[in-house]
CSV table of C-alpha atoms in Angstrom, one decimal:
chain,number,residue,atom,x,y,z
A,1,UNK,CA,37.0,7.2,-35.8
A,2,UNK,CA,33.5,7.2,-34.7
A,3,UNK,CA,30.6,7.4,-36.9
A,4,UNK,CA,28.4,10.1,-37.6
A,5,UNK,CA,25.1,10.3,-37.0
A,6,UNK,CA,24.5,10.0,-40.3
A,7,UNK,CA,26.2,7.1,-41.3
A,8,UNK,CA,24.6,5.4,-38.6
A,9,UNK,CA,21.1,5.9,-39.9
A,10,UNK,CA,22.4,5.1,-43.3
A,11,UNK,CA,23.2,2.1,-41.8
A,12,UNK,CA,20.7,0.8,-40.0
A,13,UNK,CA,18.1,1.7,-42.6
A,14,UNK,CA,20.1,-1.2,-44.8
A,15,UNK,CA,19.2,-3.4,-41.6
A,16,UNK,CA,22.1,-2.8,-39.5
A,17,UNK,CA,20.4,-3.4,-35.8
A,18,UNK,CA,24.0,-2.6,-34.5
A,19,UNK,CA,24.4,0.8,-36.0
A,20,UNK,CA,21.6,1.7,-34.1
A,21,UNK,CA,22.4,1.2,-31.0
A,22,UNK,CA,24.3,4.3,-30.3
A,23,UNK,CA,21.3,6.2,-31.6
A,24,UNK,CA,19.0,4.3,-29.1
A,25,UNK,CA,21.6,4.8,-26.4
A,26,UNK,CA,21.7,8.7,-26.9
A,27,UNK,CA,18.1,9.4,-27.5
A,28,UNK,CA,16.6,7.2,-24.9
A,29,UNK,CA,16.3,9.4,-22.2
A,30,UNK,CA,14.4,11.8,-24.5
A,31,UNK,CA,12.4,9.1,-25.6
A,32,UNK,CA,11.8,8.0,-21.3
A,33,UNK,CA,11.2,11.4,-20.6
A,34,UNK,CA,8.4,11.4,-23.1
A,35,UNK,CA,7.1,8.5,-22.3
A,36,UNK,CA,6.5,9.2,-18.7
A,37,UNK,CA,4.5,11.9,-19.1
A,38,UNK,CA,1.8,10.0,-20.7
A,39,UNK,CA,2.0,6.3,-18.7
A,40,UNK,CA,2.1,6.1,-14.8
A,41,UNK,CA,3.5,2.2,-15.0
A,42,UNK,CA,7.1,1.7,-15.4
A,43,UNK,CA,6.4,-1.3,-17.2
A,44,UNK,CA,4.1,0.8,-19.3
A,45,UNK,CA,6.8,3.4,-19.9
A,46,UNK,CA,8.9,0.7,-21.3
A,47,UNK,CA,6.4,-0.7,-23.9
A,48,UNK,CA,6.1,2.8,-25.1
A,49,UNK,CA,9.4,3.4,-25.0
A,50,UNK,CA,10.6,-0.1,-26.9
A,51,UNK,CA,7.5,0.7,-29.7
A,52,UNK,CA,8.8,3.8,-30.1
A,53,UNK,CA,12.2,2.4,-31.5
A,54,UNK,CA,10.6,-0.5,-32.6
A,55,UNK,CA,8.9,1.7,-35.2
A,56,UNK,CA,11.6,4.4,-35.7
A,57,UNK,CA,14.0,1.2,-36.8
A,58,UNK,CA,11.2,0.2,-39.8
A,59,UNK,CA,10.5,3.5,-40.8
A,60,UNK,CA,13.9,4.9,-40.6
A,61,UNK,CA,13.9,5.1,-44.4
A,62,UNK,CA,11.1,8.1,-44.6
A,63,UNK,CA,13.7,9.7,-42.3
A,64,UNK,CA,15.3,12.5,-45.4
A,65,UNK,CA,17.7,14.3,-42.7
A,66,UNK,CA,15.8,17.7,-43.8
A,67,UNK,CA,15.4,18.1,-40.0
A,68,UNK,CA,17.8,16.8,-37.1
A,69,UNK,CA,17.0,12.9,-36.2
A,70,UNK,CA,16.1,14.0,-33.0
A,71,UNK,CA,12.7,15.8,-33.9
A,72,UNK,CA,11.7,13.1,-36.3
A,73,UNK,CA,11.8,11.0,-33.3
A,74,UNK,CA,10.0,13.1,-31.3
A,75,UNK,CA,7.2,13.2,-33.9
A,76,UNK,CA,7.0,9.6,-33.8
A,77,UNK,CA,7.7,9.7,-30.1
A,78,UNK,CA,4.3,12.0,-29.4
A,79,UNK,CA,2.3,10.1,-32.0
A,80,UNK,CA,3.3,6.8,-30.5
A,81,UNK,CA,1.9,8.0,-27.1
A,82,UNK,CA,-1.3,9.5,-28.3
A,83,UNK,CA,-2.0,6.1,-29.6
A,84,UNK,CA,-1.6,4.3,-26.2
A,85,UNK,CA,-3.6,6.9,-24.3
A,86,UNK,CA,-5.9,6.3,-26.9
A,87,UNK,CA,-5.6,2.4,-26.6
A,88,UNK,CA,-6.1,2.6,-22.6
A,89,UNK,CA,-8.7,4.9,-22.5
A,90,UNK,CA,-11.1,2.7,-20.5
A,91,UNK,CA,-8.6,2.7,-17.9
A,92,UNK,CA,-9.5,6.2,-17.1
A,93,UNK,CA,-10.0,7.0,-12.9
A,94,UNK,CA,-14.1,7.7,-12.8
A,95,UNK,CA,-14.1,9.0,-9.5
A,96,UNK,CA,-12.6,11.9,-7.5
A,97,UNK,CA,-13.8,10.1,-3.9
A,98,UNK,CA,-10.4,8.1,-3.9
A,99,UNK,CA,-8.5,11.3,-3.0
A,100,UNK,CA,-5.9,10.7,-0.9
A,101,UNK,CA,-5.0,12.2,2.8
A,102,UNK,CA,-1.8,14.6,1.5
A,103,UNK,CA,-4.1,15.3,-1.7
A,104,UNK,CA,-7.0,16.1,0.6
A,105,UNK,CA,-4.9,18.6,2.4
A,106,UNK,CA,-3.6,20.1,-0.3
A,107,UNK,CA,-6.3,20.9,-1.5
A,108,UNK,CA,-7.9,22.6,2.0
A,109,UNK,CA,-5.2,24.6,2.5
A,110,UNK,CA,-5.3,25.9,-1.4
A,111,UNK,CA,-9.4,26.8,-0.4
A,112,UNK,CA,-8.4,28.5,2.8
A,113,UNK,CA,-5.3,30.6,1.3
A,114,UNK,CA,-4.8,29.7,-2.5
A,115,UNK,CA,-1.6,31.9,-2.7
A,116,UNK,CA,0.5,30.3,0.2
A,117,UNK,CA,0.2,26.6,-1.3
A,118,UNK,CA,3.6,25.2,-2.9
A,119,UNK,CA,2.9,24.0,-6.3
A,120,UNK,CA,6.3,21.4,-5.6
A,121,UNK,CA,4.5,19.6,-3.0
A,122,UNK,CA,4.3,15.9,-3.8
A,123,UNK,CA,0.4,16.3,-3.3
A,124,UNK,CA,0.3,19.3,-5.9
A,125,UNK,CA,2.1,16.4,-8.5
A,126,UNK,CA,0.0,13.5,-7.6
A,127,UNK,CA,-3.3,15.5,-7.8
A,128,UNK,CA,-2.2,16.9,-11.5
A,129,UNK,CA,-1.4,13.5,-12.2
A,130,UNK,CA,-5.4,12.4,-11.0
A,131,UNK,CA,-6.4,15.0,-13.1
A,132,UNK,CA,-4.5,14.6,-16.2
A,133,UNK,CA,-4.9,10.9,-16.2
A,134,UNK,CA,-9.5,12.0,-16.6
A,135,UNK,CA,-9.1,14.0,-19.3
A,136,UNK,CA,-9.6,12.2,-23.2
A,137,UNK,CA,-6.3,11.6,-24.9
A,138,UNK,CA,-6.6,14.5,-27.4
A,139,UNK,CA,-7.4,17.0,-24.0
A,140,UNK,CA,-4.2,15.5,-21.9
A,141,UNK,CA,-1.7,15.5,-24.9
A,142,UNK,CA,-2.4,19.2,-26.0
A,143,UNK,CA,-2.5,20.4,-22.4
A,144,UNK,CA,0.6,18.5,-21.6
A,145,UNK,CA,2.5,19.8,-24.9
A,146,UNK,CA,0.9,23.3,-24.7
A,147,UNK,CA,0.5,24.3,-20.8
A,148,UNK,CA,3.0,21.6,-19.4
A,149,UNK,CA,6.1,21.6,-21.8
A,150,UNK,CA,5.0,25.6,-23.0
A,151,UNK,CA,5.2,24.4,-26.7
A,152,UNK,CA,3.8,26.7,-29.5
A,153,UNK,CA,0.7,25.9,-31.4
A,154,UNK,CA,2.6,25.4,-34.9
A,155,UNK,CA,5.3,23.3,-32.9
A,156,UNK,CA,2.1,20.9,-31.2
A,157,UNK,CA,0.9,20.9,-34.9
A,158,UNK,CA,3.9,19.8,-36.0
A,159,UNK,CA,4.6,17.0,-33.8
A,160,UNK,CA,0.6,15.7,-33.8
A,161,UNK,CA,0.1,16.2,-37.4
A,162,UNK,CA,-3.0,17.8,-36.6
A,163,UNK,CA,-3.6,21.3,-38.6
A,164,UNK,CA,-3.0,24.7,-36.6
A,165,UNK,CA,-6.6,25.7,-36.4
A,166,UNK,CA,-7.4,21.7,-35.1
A,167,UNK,CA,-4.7,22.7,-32.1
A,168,UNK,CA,-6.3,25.7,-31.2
A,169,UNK,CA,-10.0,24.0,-31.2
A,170,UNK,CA,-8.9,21.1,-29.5
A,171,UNK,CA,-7.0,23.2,-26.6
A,172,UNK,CA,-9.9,25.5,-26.0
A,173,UNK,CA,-12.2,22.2,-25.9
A,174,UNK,CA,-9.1,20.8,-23.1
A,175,UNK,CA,-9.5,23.6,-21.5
A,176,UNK,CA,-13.1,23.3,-21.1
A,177,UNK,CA,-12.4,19.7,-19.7
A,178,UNK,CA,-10.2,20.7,-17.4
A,179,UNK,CA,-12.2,23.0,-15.6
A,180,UNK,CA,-15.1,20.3,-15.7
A,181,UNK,CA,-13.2,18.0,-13.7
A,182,UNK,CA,-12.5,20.7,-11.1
A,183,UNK,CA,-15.6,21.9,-11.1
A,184,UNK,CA,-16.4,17.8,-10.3
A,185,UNK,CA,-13.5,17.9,-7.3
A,186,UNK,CA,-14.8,21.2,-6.0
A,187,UNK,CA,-18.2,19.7,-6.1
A,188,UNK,CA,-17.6,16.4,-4.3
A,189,UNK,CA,-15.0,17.9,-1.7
A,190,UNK,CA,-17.8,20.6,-0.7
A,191,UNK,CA,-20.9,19.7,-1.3
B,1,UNK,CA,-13.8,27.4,-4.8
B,2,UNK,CA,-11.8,29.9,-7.5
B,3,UNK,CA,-11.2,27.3,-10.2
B,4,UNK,CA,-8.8,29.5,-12.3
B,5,UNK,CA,-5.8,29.6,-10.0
B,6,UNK,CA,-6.3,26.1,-8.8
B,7,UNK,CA,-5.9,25.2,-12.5
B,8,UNK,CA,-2.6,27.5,-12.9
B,9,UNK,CA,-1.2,26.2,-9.6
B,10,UNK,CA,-2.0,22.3,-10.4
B,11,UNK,CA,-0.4,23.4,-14.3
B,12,UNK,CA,2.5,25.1,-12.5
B,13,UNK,CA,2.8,21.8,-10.5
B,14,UNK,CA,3.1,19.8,-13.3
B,15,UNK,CA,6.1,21.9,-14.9
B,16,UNK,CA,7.8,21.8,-11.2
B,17,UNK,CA,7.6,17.8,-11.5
B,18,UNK,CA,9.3,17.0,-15.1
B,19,UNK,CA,9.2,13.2,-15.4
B,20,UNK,CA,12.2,11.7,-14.7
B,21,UNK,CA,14.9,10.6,-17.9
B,22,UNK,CA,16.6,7.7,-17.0
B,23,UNK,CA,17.0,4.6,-19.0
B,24,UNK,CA,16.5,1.1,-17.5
B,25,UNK,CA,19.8,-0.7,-17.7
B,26,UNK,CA,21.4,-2.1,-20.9
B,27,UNK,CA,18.1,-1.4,-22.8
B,28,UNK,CA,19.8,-0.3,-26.3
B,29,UNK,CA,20.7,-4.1,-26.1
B,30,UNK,CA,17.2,-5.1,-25.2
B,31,UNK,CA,15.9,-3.1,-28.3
B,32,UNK,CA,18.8,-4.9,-30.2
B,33,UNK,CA,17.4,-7.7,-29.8
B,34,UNK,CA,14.2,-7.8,-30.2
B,35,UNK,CA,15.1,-5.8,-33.6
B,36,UNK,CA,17.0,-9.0,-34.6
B,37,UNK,CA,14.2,-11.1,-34.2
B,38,UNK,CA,11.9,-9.1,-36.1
B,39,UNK,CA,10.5,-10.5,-39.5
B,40,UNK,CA,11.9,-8.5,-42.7
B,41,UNK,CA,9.8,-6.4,-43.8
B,42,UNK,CA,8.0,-8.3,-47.3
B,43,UNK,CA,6.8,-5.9,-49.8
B,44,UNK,CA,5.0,-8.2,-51.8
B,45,UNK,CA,2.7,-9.0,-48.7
B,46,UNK,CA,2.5,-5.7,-48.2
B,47,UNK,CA,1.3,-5.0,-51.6
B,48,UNK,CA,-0.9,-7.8,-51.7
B,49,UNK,CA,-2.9,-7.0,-48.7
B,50,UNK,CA,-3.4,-3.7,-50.1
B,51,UNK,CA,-4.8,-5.2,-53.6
B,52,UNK,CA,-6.8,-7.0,-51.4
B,53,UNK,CA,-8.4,-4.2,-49.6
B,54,UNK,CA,-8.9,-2.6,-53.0
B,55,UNK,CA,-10.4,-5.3,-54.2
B,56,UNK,CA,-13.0,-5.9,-51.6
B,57,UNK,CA,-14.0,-2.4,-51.6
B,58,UNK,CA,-14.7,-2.2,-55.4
B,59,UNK,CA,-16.8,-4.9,-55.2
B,60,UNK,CA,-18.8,-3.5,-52.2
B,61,UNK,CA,-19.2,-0.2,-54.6
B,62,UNK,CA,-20.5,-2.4,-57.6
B,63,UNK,CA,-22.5,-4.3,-55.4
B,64,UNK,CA,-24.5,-1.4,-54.3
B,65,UNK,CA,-24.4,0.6,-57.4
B,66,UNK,CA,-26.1,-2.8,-59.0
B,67,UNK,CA,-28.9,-2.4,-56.1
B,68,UNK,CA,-29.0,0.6,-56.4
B,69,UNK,CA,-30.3,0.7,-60.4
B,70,UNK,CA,-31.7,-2.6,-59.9
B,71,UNK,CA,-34.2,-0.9,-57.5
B,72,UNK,CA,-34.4,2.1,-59.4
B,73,UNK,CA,-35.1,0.9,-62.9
B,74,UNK,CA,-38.4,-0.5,-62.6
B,75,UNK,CA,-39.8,2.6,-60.8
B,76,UNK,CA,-39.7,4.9,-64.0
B,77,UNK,CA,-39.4,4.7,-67.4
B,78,UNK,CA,-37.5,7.9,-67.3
B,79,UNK,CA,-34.7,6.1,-69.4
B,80,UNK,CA,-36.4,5.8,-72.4
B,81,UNK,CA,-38.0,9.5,-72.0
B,82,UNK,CA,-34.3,11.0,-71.5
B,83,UNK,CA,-33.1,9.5,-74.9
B,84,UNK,CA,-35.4,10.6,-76.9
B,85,UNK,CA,-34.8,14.1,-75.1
B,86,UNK,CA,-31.7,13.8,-76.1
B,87,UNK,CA,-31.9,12.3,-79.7
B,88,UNK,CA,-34.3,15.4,-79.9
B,89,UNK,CA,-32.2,17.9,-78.7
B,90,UNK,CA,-29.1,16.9,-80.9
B,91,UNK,CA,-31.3,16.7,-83.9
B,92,UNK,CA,-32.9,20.0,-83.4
B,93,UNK,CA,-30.8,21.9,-85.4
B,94,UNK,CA,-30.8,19.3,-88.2
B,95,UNK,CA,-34.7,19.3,-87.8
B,96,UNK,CA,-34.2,23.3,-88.5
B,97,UNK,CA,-32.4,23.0,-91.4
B,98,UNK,CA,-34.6,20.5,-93.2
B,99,UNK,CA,-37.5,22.9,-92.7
B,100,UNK,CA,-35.7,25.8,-94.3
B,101,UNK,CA,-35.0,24.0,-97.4
């Protein structure tokens, strides 16, 4: 008979590395998921996504099974993104001049006739992408988990372990930011 | 340019695109190990390094309390002046009593 879930995390937390395999196996794409929404790198997505476990392994004994395994992970998961936006946040793009020739377009046709545009275009993505990847960790992670994955505010409090009325602040600051940076692509397209 | 759809359609975008959820190959083995090789966790260290910290910190508070009346002392005599307040204060009441007998 296979093991439960359960027994598996009982397991591992008594050092078992082989119990928690199956745990690693079945969450992972979760865990990928996550992690690509924050780093553009595959080798980056990796890091995050081996940390992640890394530190789910060691502190699998706060884990009290009040709430499924999966969400715990998921707290850990967000938090252990935040930090690396935070650790690369030098890396951020600086200027909007790099644009590229589909992005460009994109972008013509939404001035000429904003309704007609298809938000699936690859340009639409890779723009979002441009834009996300300026904005301060705190702004990108609540925009992402609030706008992008349509998350309530007490579930982004929840998984941030920031206060409710610290969500709310920051997303009307991320909001702000956002607009800045368009107002910045608006400004260097037309002016 | 109308910024407020251009930020819903770039948003709406983003939820058209989810990121992709595939795993590299064998990578619950990778995690494996690298788990295996990790040190155990050692509590005493742990512990330690916190006493540590702890330490250091109280004796960057009594360092700068020390300064701090080391620098003040000298400046008034308002020691001296608030104990006899005091000594005052507490004896008033005996003081009373010896004048109503």
């Amino acid at each position: 008979m296979e093991p439960t879930e359960a027994e598996l995390i009982v397991a591992a937390v008594k050092g078992d590395a082989a119990s928690f395999e199956p745990l690693v196996q079945k969450y992972s794409p979760r865990v990928f998921a996550t992690a690509r929404r924050y780093a553009r790198l595959e080798r980056e997505v990796e890091d995050i996504a081996q940390e992640i476990w890394v530190k789910a392994f060691q502190k699998l004994g706060s884990f009290r099974g009040e709430a499924p395994f999966e969400h715990w992970l998921m707290r850990l998961a967000v938090r252990t993104c935040y930090d690396f936006l935070r650790a690369h946040q030098r890396n951020r793009e600086s200027a909007f001049s790099e644009l590229s020739e589909p992005e460009d377009d994109w972008l013509e046709r939404f001035a000429a006739a904003p309704e007609s545009v298809n938000e699936h275009a690859e340009a639409a993505k890779l723009l979002v992408e441009r834009v996300l990847a300026q904005m301060a960790p705190a702004s990108r992670l609540i925009i992402t988990l609030l706008e992008i994955e349509d998350r309530s505010v007490k579930e982004i409090a929840g998984l941030t372990g920031w206060s409710v009325p610290l969500v709310k602040v920051r997303a009307f600051r991320a909001r702000a930011e956002m607009r800045k940076i368009l107002t910045r692509i608006a400004q260097d397209k037309y002016l | 340019m109308n910024l407020e759809p251009l930020q819903q359609k770039l948003l709406a975008a983003a939820r058209a695109h989810p990121p992709a959820d595939r795993v590299p190959y064998a990578f619950e083995q990778r995690i494996r190990a690298h788990l295996s090789t990790l040190p155990p966790v050692d509590l005493a260290a742990l512990w330690a390094r916190a006493l540590w910290r702890a330490a250091v910190t109280c004796v960057a508070v009594t360092l700068l309390l020390a300064t701090w009346s080391f620098v003040q002392s000298p400046a008034s005599s308002t020691t001296e002046d608030l104990s006899q307040q005091f000594e005052q204060t507490l004896l008033a009441a005996a003081d009373q009593l010896e004048e109503t007998w």
